[in-house]
Amino acid sequence: MTARVSFKHSYMSFSSRTEPYQRADDVGYALSELLWHNGKPFYPVTALAEARFACARLAQGQFDETDEDNIDLILQMRRSTGGYFFEIILRNDEGTSYGGWAWGHDIALTDEIANGYRVLATHAAGNTFRFARDAATGRYACLDDLPVEKAGRG
C-alpha cells in the first residue's frame, strides 16, 4: 500500500503587505548570501522568518518609493550579542546585491555620504557606531571600534 504525501503547510510565507519586488528572486539570492559569513553558516534560514525589514534609499539621491529598482532593504535580525545585526540588501539599476551589515540597538540614515552611499549610524551601550559602504568590497563596514564581531557558526 502507498500513501500520497500531501503538502498542506507553508514553511515560511510573506505577509500580504510585502511588495513583489521585496520578495523577488534577486532579493532572495542576496538574502541567501547573508545566511553565511566567512564561508560558514551564520544564521539558520529560520532567522529570516523572524526578521523585520525597512525600505530606504542608501545611494546618494532622493528617495522615490515608486522606483522599485532603487529601493534598498535593511533587515533587523533577531537580537544577538546585546543588539541587532542589521543586514543590508542594495538594489539599483544594475542589480541586487548583499551590502554588508551593521550592529546596534537601532539604526539611522545620516546625511553624510561616503563612496556614493549614506553613512549609517547605530547606537549601543551609550556609543554611536558609523558604517559606510566600502568602495572596494561594495559592502558596509564599521568606521569605529565595534564591541562585537560577526563570526561564522558551525
GROMACS .gro file of N, CA and C in nm:
model
  462
    1MET      N    1   0.085  -0.118   0.000
    1MET     CA    2   0.000   0.000   0.000
    1MET      C    3   0.090   0.125   0.000
    2THR      N    4   0.050   0.224  -0.077
    2THR     CA    5   0.123   0.351  -0.080
    2THR      C    6   0.030   0.463  -0.037
    3ALA      N    7   0.088   0.563   0.016
    3ALA     CA    8   0.011   0.681   0.058
    3ALA      C    9   0.075   0.804  -0.006
    4ARG      N   10  -0.008   0.888  -0.062
    4ARG     CA   11   0.042   1.013  -0.120
    4ARG      C   12   0.088   1.108  -0.009
    5VAL      N   13   0.193   1.179  -0.039
    5VAL     CA   14   0.241   1.281   0.053
    5VAL      C   15   0.167   1.409   0.018
    6SER      N   16   0.112   1.473   0.117
    6SER     CA   17   0.035   1.595   0.096
    6SER      C   18   0.111   1.714   0.154
    7PHE      N   19   0.126   1.818   0.075
    7PHE     CA   20   0.196   1.938   0.118
    7PHE      C   21   0.093   2.046   0.148
    8LYS      N   22   0.052   2.054   0.275
    8LYS     CA   23  -0.056   2.144   0.314
    8LYS      C   24  -0.009   2.271   0.382
    9HIS      N   25   0.116   2.276   0.423
    9HIS     CA   26   0.162   2.389   0.503
    9HIS      C   27   0.281   2.459   0.438
   10SER      N   28   0.284   2.588   0.455
   10SER     CA   29   0.396   2.668   0.408
   10SER      C   30   0.501   2.675   0.518
   11TYR      N   31   0.627   2.654   0.483
   11TYR     CA   32   0.733   2.663   0.583
   11TYR      C   33   0.755   2.808   0.624
   12MET      N   34   0.760   2.895   0.526
   12MET     CA   35   0.771   3.039   0.551
   12MET      C   36   0.685   3.109   0.446
   13SER      N   37   0.623   3.218   0.486
   13SER     CA   38   0.540   3.295   0.395
   13SER      C   39   0.567   3.443   0.413
   14PHE      N   40   0.537   3.517   0.309
   14PHE     CA   41   0.546   3.662   0.317
   14PHE      C   42   0.412   3.716   0.364
   15SER      N   43   0.417   3.829   0.432
   15SER     CA   44   0.292   3.892   0.473
   15SER      C   45   0.223   3.948   0.349
   16SER      N   46   0.096   3.975   0.361
   16SER     CA   47   0.020   4.028   0.248
   16SER      C   48   0.066   4.169   0.209
   17ARG      N   49   0.139   4.235   0.298
   17ARG     CA   50   0.187   4.371   0.269
   17ARG      C   51   0.325   4.373   0.204
   18THR      N   52   0.386   4.257   0.187
   18THR     CA   53   0.518   4.251   0.124
   18THR      C   54   0.501   4.272  -0.027
   19GLU      N   55   0.570   4.372  -0.078
   19GLU     CA   56   0.561   4.406  -0.220
   19GLU      C   57   0.632   4.300  -0.305
   20PRO      N   58   0.587   4.281  -0.429
   20PRO     CA   59   0.652   4.180  -0.515
   20PRO      C   60   0.803   4.200  -0.529
   21TYR      N   61   0.851   4.323  -0.543
   21TYR     CA   62   0.996   4.343  -0.557
   21TYR      C   63   1.072   4.305  -0.431
   22GLN      N   64   1.007   4.308  -0.316
   22GLN     CA   65   1.072   4.275  -0.189
   22GLN      C   66   1.090   4.124  -0.172
   23ARG      N   67   1.012   4.047  -0.244
   23ARG     CA   68   1.022   3.901  -0.237
   23ARG      C   69   1.069   3.840  -0.369
   24ALA      N   70   1.122   3.924  -0.456
   24ALA     CA   71   1.170   3.878  -0.587
   24ALA      C   72   1.293   3.787  -0.571
   25ASP      N   73   1.318   3.706  -0.672
   25ASP     CA   74   1.429   3.612  -0.666
   25ASP      C   75   1.564   3.681  -0.648
   26ASP      N   76   1.585   3.798  -0.710
   26ASP     CA   77   1.715   3.865  -0.693
   26ASP      C   78   1.738   3.903  -0.547
   27VAL      N   79   1.634   3.943  -0.477
   27VAL     CA   80   1.645   3.972  -0.333
   27VAL      C   81   1.670   3.841  -0.258
   28GLY      N   82   1.605   3.734  -0.299
   28GLY     CA   83   1.625   3.603  -0.236
   28GLY      C   84   1.769   3.555  -0.247
   29TYR      N   85   1.831   3.577  -0.363
   29TYR     CA   86   1.971   3.538  -0.378
   29TYR      C   87   2.060   3.618  -0.283
   30ALA      N   88   2.036   3.747  -0.273
   30ALA     CA   89   2.115   3.831  -0.181
   30ALA      C   90   2.091   3.789  -0.036
   31LEU      N   91   1.968   3.755  -0.003
   31LEU     CA   92   1.938   3.708   0.132
   31LEU      C   93   2.011   3.578   0.163
   32SER      N   94   2.023   3.490   0.066
   32SER     CA   95   2.093   3.364   0.092
   32SER      C   96   2.240   3.390   0.122
   33GLU      N   97   2.298   3.497   0.067
   33GLU     CA   98   2.437   3.533   0.098
   33GLU      C   99   2.455   3.571   0.244
   34LEU      N  100   2.359   3.643   0.300
   34LEU     CA  101   2.376   3.689   0.438
   34LEU      C  102   2.361   3.577   0.539
   35LEU      N  103   2.309   3.463   0.497
   35LEU     CA  104   2.299   3.349   0.588
   35LEU      C  105   2.436   3.291   0.620
   36TRP      N  106   2.537   3.327   0.540
   36TRP     CA  107   2.674   3.278   0.558
   36TRP      C  108   2.767   3.395   0.588
   37HIS      N  109   2.874   3.368   0.660
   37HIS     CA  110   2.976   3.469   0.686
   37HIS      C  111   3.112   3.399   0.690
   38ASN      N  112   3.203   3.448   0.610
   38ASN     CA  113   3.338   3.389   0.601
   38ASN      C  114   3.335   3.239   0.573
   39GLY      N  115   3.246   3.199   0.484
   39GLY     CA  116   3.241   3.059   0.442
   39GLY      C  117   3.175   2.964   0.538
   40LYS      N  118   3.111   3.017   0.643
   40LYS     CA  119   3.044   2.931   0.741
   40LYS      C  120   2.902   2.981   0.762
   41PRO      N  121   2.813   2.890   0.804
   41PRO     CA  122   2.676   2.934   0.834
   41PRO      C  123   2.677   3.037   0.946
   42PHE      N  124   2.597   3.141   0.932
   42PHE     CA  125   2.586   3.240   1.038
   42PHE      C  126   2.445   3.241   1.097
   43TYR      N  127   2.345   3.246   1.011
   43TYR     CA  128   2.205   3.240   1.056
   43TYR      C  129   2.143   3.111   1.006
   44PRO      N  130   2.053   3.054   1.084
   44PRO     CA  131   1.969   2.949   1.026
   44PRO      C  132   1.864   3.016   0.936
   45VAL      N  133   1.817   2.945   0.837
   45VAL     CA  134   1.718   3.003   0.747
   45VAL      C  135   1.594   3.049   0.824
   46THR      N  136   1.566   2.987   0.937
   46THR     CA  137   1.450   3.027   1.018
   46THR      C  138   1.465   3.168   1.073
   47ALA      N  139   1.587   3.220   1.083
   47ALA     CA  140   1.606   3.357   1.130
   47ALA      C  141   1.542   3.457   1.034
   48LEU      N  142   1.535   3.422   0.907
   48LEU     CA  143   1.469   3.510   0.810
   48LEU      C  144   1.320   3.522   0.839
   49ALA      N  145   1.262   3.415   0.893
   49ALA     CA  146   1.118   3.418   0.924
   49ALA      C  147   1.088   3.520   1.033
   50GLU      N  148   1.184   3.546   1.121
   50GLU     CA  149   1.164   3.640   1.231
   50GLU      C  150   1.215   3.780   1.199
   51ALA      N  151   1.287   3.795   1.089
   51ALA     CA  152   1.346   3.924   1.055
   51ALA      C  153   1.238   4.027   1.021
   52ARG      N  154   1.266   4.151   1.055
   52ARG     CA  155   1.182   4.264   1.018
   52ARG      C  156   1.262   4.344   0.916
   53PHE      N  157   1.195   4.414   0.825
   53PHE     CA  158   1.273   4.491   0.730
   53PHE      C  159   1.214   4.628   0.706
   54ALA      N  160   1.301   4.717   0.663
   54ALA     CA  161   1.263   4.854   0.628
   54ALA      C  162   1.318   4.884   0.489
   55CYS      N  163   1.251   4.973   0.420
   55CYS     CA  164   1.295   5.018   0.289
   55CYS      C  165   1.363   5.153   0.304
   56ALA      N  166   1.468   5.174   0.227
   56ALA     CA  167   1.542   5.300   0.235
   56ALA      C  168   1.611   5.325   0.102
   57ARG      N  169   1.657   5.444   0.082
   57ARG     CA  170   1.744   5.475  -0.032
   57ARG      C  171   1.881   5.505   0.028
   58LEU      N  172   1.973   5.411   0.015
   58LEU     CA  173   2.106   5.429   0.071
   58LEU      C  174   2.198   5.501  -0.027
   59ALA      N  175   2.177   5.481  -0.156
   59ALA     CA  176   2.259   5.551  -0.255
   59ALA      C  177   2.227   5.699  -0.249
   60GLN      N  178   2.325   5.777  -0.282
   60GLN     CA  179   2.310   5.922  -0.286
   60GLN      C  180   2.192   5.957  -0.377
   61GLY      N  181   2.111   6.054  -0.338
   61GLY     CA  182   1.996   6.096  -0.417
   61GLY      C  183   1.868   6.091  -0.338
   62GLN      N  184   1.763   6.134  -0.401
   62GLN     CA  185   1.632   6.140  -0.336
   62GLN      C  186   1.567   6.002  -0.330
   63PHE      N  187   1.493   5.979  -0.224
   63PHE     CA  188   1.417   5.856  -0.208
   63PHE      C  189   1.287   5.869  -0.286
   64ASP      N  190   1.264   5.778  -0.377
   64ASP     CA  191   1.141   5.774  -0.456
   64ASP      C  192   1.082   5.635  -0.438
   65GLU      N  193   0.980   5.625  -0.355
   65GLU     CA  194   0.924   5.493  -0.323
   65GLU      C  195   0.859   5.424  -0.443
   66THR      N  196   0.839   5.494  -0.553
   66THR     CA  197   0.783   5.430  -0.672
   66THR      C  198   0.891   5.370  -0.761
   67ASP      N  199   1.017   5.402  -0.737
   67ASP     CA  200   1.129   5.350  -0.814
   67ASP      C  201   1.178   5.221  -0.750
   68GLU      N  202   1.106   5.111  -0.773
   68GLU     CA  203   1.133   4.985  -0.704
   68GLU      C  204   1.274   4.932  -0.728
   69ASP      N  205   1.335   4.963  -0.842
   69ASP     CA  206   1.470   4.913  -0.870
   69ASP      C  207   1.576   4.976  -0.781
   70ASN      N  208   1.544   5.088  -0.720
   70ASN     CA  209   1.644   5.161  -0.642
   70ASN      C  210   1.604   5.178  -0.495
   71ILE      N  211   1.525   5.086  -0.444
   71ILE     CA  212   1.489   5.086  -0.302
   71ILE      C  213   1.567   4.974  -0.235
   72ASP      N  214   1.649   5.012  -0.139
   72ASP     CA  215   1.730   4.916  -0.065
   72ASP      C  216   1.650   4.861   0.053
   73LEU      N  217   1.691   4.747   0.103
   73LEU     CA  218   1.626   4.684   0.217
   73LEU      C  219   1.726   4.670   0.331
   74ILE      N  220   1.681   4.698   0.452
   74ILE     CA  221   1.761   4.675   0.572
   74ILE      C  222   1.681   4.581   0.660
   75LEU      N  223   1.738   4.466   0.690
   75LEU     CA  224   1.672   4.368   0.774
   75LEU      C  225   1.724   4.378   0.917
   76GLN      N  226   1.633   4.380   1.010
   76GLN     CA  227   1.669   4.372   1.151
   76GLN      C  228   1.652   4.226   1.190
   77MET      N  229   1.765   4.162   1.217
   77MET     CA  230   1.762   4.020   1.252
   77MET      C  231   1.730   4.006   1.400
   78ARG      N  232   1.711   3.882   1.445
   78ARG     CA  233   1.680   3.861   1.586
   78ARG      C  234   1.793   3.912   1.675
   79ARG      N  235   1.758   3.949   1.796
   79ARG     CA  236   1.854   4.007   1.892
   79ARG      C  237   1.969   3.909   1.915
   80SER      N  238   2.093   3.964   1.915
   80SER     CA  239   2.211   3.882   1.932
   80SER      C  240   2.323   3.966   1.993
   81THR      N  241   2.396   3.909   2.084
   81THR     CA  242   2.510   3.974   2.150
   81THR      C  243   2.478   4.115   2.198
   82GLY      N  244   2.360   4.134   2.257
   82GLY     CA  245   2.326   4.263   2.315
   82GLY      C  246   2.271   4.365   2.219
   83GLY      N  247   2.252   4.330   2.096
   83GLY     CA  248   2.198   4.423   1.997
   83GLY      C  249   2.139   4.346   1.880
   84TYR      N  250   2.126   4.412   1.769
   84TYR     CA  251   2.072   4.350   1.648
   84TYR      C  252   2.175   4.361   1.536
   85PHE      N  253   2.184   4.257   1.456
   85PHE     CA  254   2.256   4.269   1.330
   85PHE      C  255   2.155   4.322   1.229
   86PHE      N  256   2.196   4.427   1.158
   86PHE     CA  257   2.115   4.484   1.051
   86PHE      C  258   2.181   4.442   0.920
   87GLU      N  259   2.112   4.365   0.841
   87GLU     CA  260   2.166   4.314   0.716
   87GLU      C  261   2.114   4.400   0.601
   88ILE      N  262   2.201   4.432   0.507
   88ILE     CA  263   2.171   4.531   0.405
   88ILE      C  264   2.166   4.466   0.268
   89ILE      N  265   2.058   4.491   0.195
   89ILE     CA  266   2.043   4.446   0.057
   89ILE      C  267   2.038   4.572  -0.029
   90LEU      N  268   2.134   4.585  -0.119
   90LEU     CA  269   2.142   4.702  -0.207
   90LEU      C  270   2.078   4.670  -0.341
   91ARG      N  271   1.997   4.762  -0.388
   91ARG     CA  272   1.925   4.744  -0.515
   91ARG      C  273   1.946   4.868  -0.599
   92ASN      N  274   1.984   4.849  -0.725
   92ASN     CA  275   1.996   4.962  -0.816
   92ASN      C  276   1.970   4.914  -0.959
   93ASP      N  277   1.983   5.004  -1.053
   93ASP     CA  278   1.953   4.970  -1.192
   93ASP      C  279   2.040   4.858  -1.247
   94GLU      N  280   2.158   4.836  -1.188
   94GLU     CA  281   2.248   4.729  -1.234
   94GLU      C  282   2.216   4.595  -1.170
   95GLY      N  283   2.138   4.593  -1.063
   95GLY     CA  284   2.104   4.466  -1.000
   95GLY      C  285   2.091   4.477  -0.849
   96THR      N  286   2.088   4.360  -0.785
   96THR     CA  287   2.068   4.348  -0.641
   96THR      C  288   2.187   4.274  -0.583
   97SER      N  289   2.235   4.319  -0.466
   97SER     CA  290   2.349   4.251  -0.405
   97SER      C  291   2.341   4.263  -0.253
   98TYR      N  292   2.411   4.172  -0.188
   98TYR     CA  293   2.425   4.180  -0.043
   98TYR      C  294   2.519   4.296  -0.015
   99GLY      N  295   2.477   4.386   0.075
   99GLY     CA  296   2.552   4.508   0.100
   99GLY      C  297   2.621   4.514   0.235
  100GLY      N  298   2.634   4.402   0.306
  100GLY     CA  299   2.703   4.403   0.433
  100GLY      C  300   2.608   4.415   0.551
  101TRP      N  301   2.665   4.452   0.666
  101TRP     CA  302   2.587   4.452   0.789
  101TRP      C  303   2.631   4.565   0.880
  102ALA      N  304   2.543   4.593   0.975
  102ALA     CA  305   2.571   4.688   1.084
  102ALA      C  306   2.521   4.621   1.211
  103TRP      N  307   2.559   4.677   1.327
  103TRP     CA  308   2.515   4.620   1.454
  103TRP      C  309   2.486   4.732   1.552
  104GLY      N  310   2.383   4.713   1.634
  104GLY     CA  311   2.349   4.808   1.739
  104GLY      C  312   2.207   4.784   1.787
  105HIS      N  313   2.156   4.879   1.865
  105HIS     CA  314   2.018   4.869   1.914
  105HIS      C  315   1.919   4.928   1.815
  106ASP      N  316   1.962   5.029   1.742
  106ASP     CA  317   1.877   5.092   1.642
  106ASP      C  318   1.968   5.139   1.529
  107ILE      N  319   1.910   5.179   1.420
  107ILE     CA  320   1.988   5.221   1.305
  107ILE      C  321   1.924   5.344   1.242
  108ALA      N  322   2.006   5.435   1.193
  108ALA     CA  323   1.956   5.558   1.131
  108ALA      C  324   2.040   5.591   1.008
  109LEU      N  325   1.977   5.656   0.912
  109LEU     CA  326   2.047   5.707   0.795
  109LEU      C  327   2.098   5.846   0.830
  110THR      N  328   2.223   5.874   0.800
  110THR     CA  329   2.276   6.008   0.825
  110THR      C  330   2.275   6.087   0.695
  111ASP      N  331   2.302   6.215   0.703
  111ASP     CA  332   2.314   6.300   0.585
  111ASP      C  333   2.452   6.288   0.521
  112GLU      N  334   2.544   6.223   0.592
  112GLU     CA  335   2.681   6.207   0.542
  112GLU      C  336   2.683   6.104   0.429
  113ILE      N  337   2.760   6.134   0.324
  113ILE     CA  338   2.774   6.045   0.209
  113ILE      C  339   2.920   6.000   0.202
  114ALA      N  340   2.941   5.871   0.182
  114ALA     CA  341   3.076   5.815   0.162
  114ALA      C  342   3.069   5.717   0.047
  115ASN      N  343   3.153   5.734  -0.051
  115ASN     CA  344   3.157   5.645  -0.168
  115ASN      C  345   3.021   5.633  -0.236
  116GLY      N  346   2.946   5.745  -0.238
  116GLY     CA  347   2.818   5.748  -0.308
  116GLY      C  348   2.699   5.694  -0.230
  117TYR      N  349   2.721   5.657  -0.105
  117TYR     CA  350   2.614   5.598  -0.023
  117TYR      C  351   2.607   5.666   0.112
  118ARG      N  352   2.487   5.667   0.170
  118ARG     CA  353   2.467   5.727   0.302
  118ARG      C  354   2.541   5.646   0.408
  119VAL      N  355   2.594   5.718   0.503
  119VAL     CA  356   2.656   5.656   0.620
  119VAL      C  357   2.543   5.619   0.715
  120LEU      N  358   2.551   5.501   0.774
  120LEU     CA  359   2.453   5.454   0.872
  120LEU      C  360   2.509   5.473   1.011
  121ALA      N  361   2.423   5.503   1.106
  121ALA     CA  362   2.465   5.517   1.246
  121ALA      C  363   2.381   5.425   1.332
  122THR      N  364   2.448   5.355   1.422
  122THR     CA  365   2.378   5.270   1.519
  122THR      C  366   2.418   5.317   1.659
  123HIS      N  367   2.341   5.274   1.757
  123HIS     CA  368   2.369   5.309   1.896
  123HIS      C  369   2.361   5.182   1.981
  124ALA      N  370   2.454   5.172   2.076
  124ALA     CA  371   2.454   5.062   2.172
  124ALA      C  372   2.543   5.100   2.289
  125ALA      N  373   2.498   5.070   2.408
  125ALA     CA  374   2.576   5.093   2.531
  125ALA      C  375   2.630   5.235   2.538
  126GLY      N  376   2.548   5.333   2.501
  126GLY     CA  377   2.588   5.473   2.509
  126GLY      C  378   2.685   5.518   2.401
  127ASN      N  379   2.714   5.434   2.305
  127ASN     CA  380   2.807   5.467   2.196
  127ASN      C  381   2.734   5.476   2.063
  128THR      N  382   2.790   5.555   1.974
  128THR     CA  383   2.742   5.563   1.837
  128THR      C  384   2.846   5.497   1.747
  129PHE      N  385   2.799   5.414   1.655
  129PHE     CA  386   2.887   5.347   1.560
  129PHE      C  387   2.844   5.387   1.419
  130ARG      N  388   2.942   5.419   1.335
  130ARG     CA  389   2.913   5.461   1.198
  130ARG      C  390   2.958   5.353   1.101
  131PHE      N  391   2.874   5.328   1.001
  131PHE     CA  392   2.903   5.228   0.899
  131PHE      C  393   2.894   5.295   0.763
  132ALA      N  394   2.996   5.271   0.680
  132ALA     CA  395   2.998   5.330   0.546
  132ALA      C  396   3.024   5.220   0.444
  133ARG      N  397   2.975   5.240   0.325
  133ARG     CA  398   2.997   5.144   0.217
  133ARG      C  399   3.142   5.154   0.171
  134ASP      N  400   3.209   5.040   0.168
  134ASP     CA  401   3.346   5.032   0.122
  134ASP      C  402   3.343   5.017  -0.030
  135ALA      N  403   3.412   5.105  -0.102
  135ALA     CA  404   3.409   5.104  -0.248
  135ALA      C  405   3.471   4.976  -0.304
  136ALA      N  406   3.572   4.921  -0.238
  136ALA     CA  407   3.641   4.802  -0.290
  136ALA      C  408   3.556   4.676  -0.279
  137THR      N  409   3.486   4.660  -0.166
  137THR     CA  410   3.407   4.538  -0.145
  137THR      C  411   3.260   4.554  -0.183
  138GLY      N  412   3.213   4.679  -0.188
  138GLY     CA  413   3.072   4.703  -0.214
  138GLY      C  414   2.982   4.677  -0.094
  139ARG      N  415   3.044   4.659   0.023
  139ARG     CA  416   2.967   4.629   0.144
  139ARG      C  417   2.994   4.733   0.252
  140TYR      N  418   2.895   4.748   0.339
  140TYR     CA  419   2.911   4.838   0.452
  140TYR      C  420   3.008   4.779   0.553
  141ALA      N  421   3.088   4.867   0.612
  141ALA     CA  422   3.184   4.828   0.716
  141ALA      C  423   3.184   4.935   0.824
  142CYS      N  424   3.216   4.894   0.946
  142CYS     CA  425   3.217   4.987   1.058
  142CYS      C  426   3.340   5.076   1.053
  143LEU      N  427   3.320   5.205   1.077
  143LEU     CA  428   3.429   5.302   1.078
  143LEU      C  429   3.489   5.317   1.217
  144ASP      N  430   3.426   5.257   1.317
  144ASP     CA  431   3.466   5.271   1.457
  144ASP      C  432   3.505   5.134   1.513
  145ASP      N  433   3.553   5.133   1.636
  145ASP     CA  434   3.580   5.006   1.705
  145ASP      C  435   3.449   4.950   1.755
  146LEU      N  436   3.409   4.837   1.701
  146LEU     CA  437   3.281   4.775   1.734
  146LEU      C  438   3.302   4.672   1.845
  147PRO      N  439   3.213   4.666   1.945
  147PRO     CA  440   3.232   4.573   2.057
  147PRO      C  441   3.194   4.428   2.024
  148VAL      N  442   3.150   4.400   1.902
  148VAL     CA  443   3.113   4.263   1.864
  148VAL      C  444   3.182   4.229   1.732
  149GLU      N  445   3.193   4.101   1.709
  149GLU     CA  446   3.242   4.050   1.581
  149GLU      C  447   3.134   3.964   1.522
  150LYS      N  448   3.138   3.954   1.390
  150LYS     CA  449   3.045   3.863   1.323
  150LYS      C  450   3.128   3.744   1.277
  151ALA      N  451   3.116   3.634   1.347
  151ALA     CA  452   3.193   3.514   1.315
  151ALA      C  453   3.099   3.404   1.270
  152GLY      N  454   3.138   3.330   1.170
  152GLY     CA  455   3.057   3.219   1.122
  152GLY      C  456   3.039   3.113   1.230
  153ARG      N  457   2.926   3.051   1.230
  153ARG     CA  458   2.899   2.942   1.325
  153ARG      C  459   2.923   2.810   1.255
  154GLY      N  460   2.936   2.707   1.332
  154GLY     CA  461   2.943   2.574   1.273
  154GLY      C  462   3.081   2.529   1.236
   0.00000   0.00000   0.00000
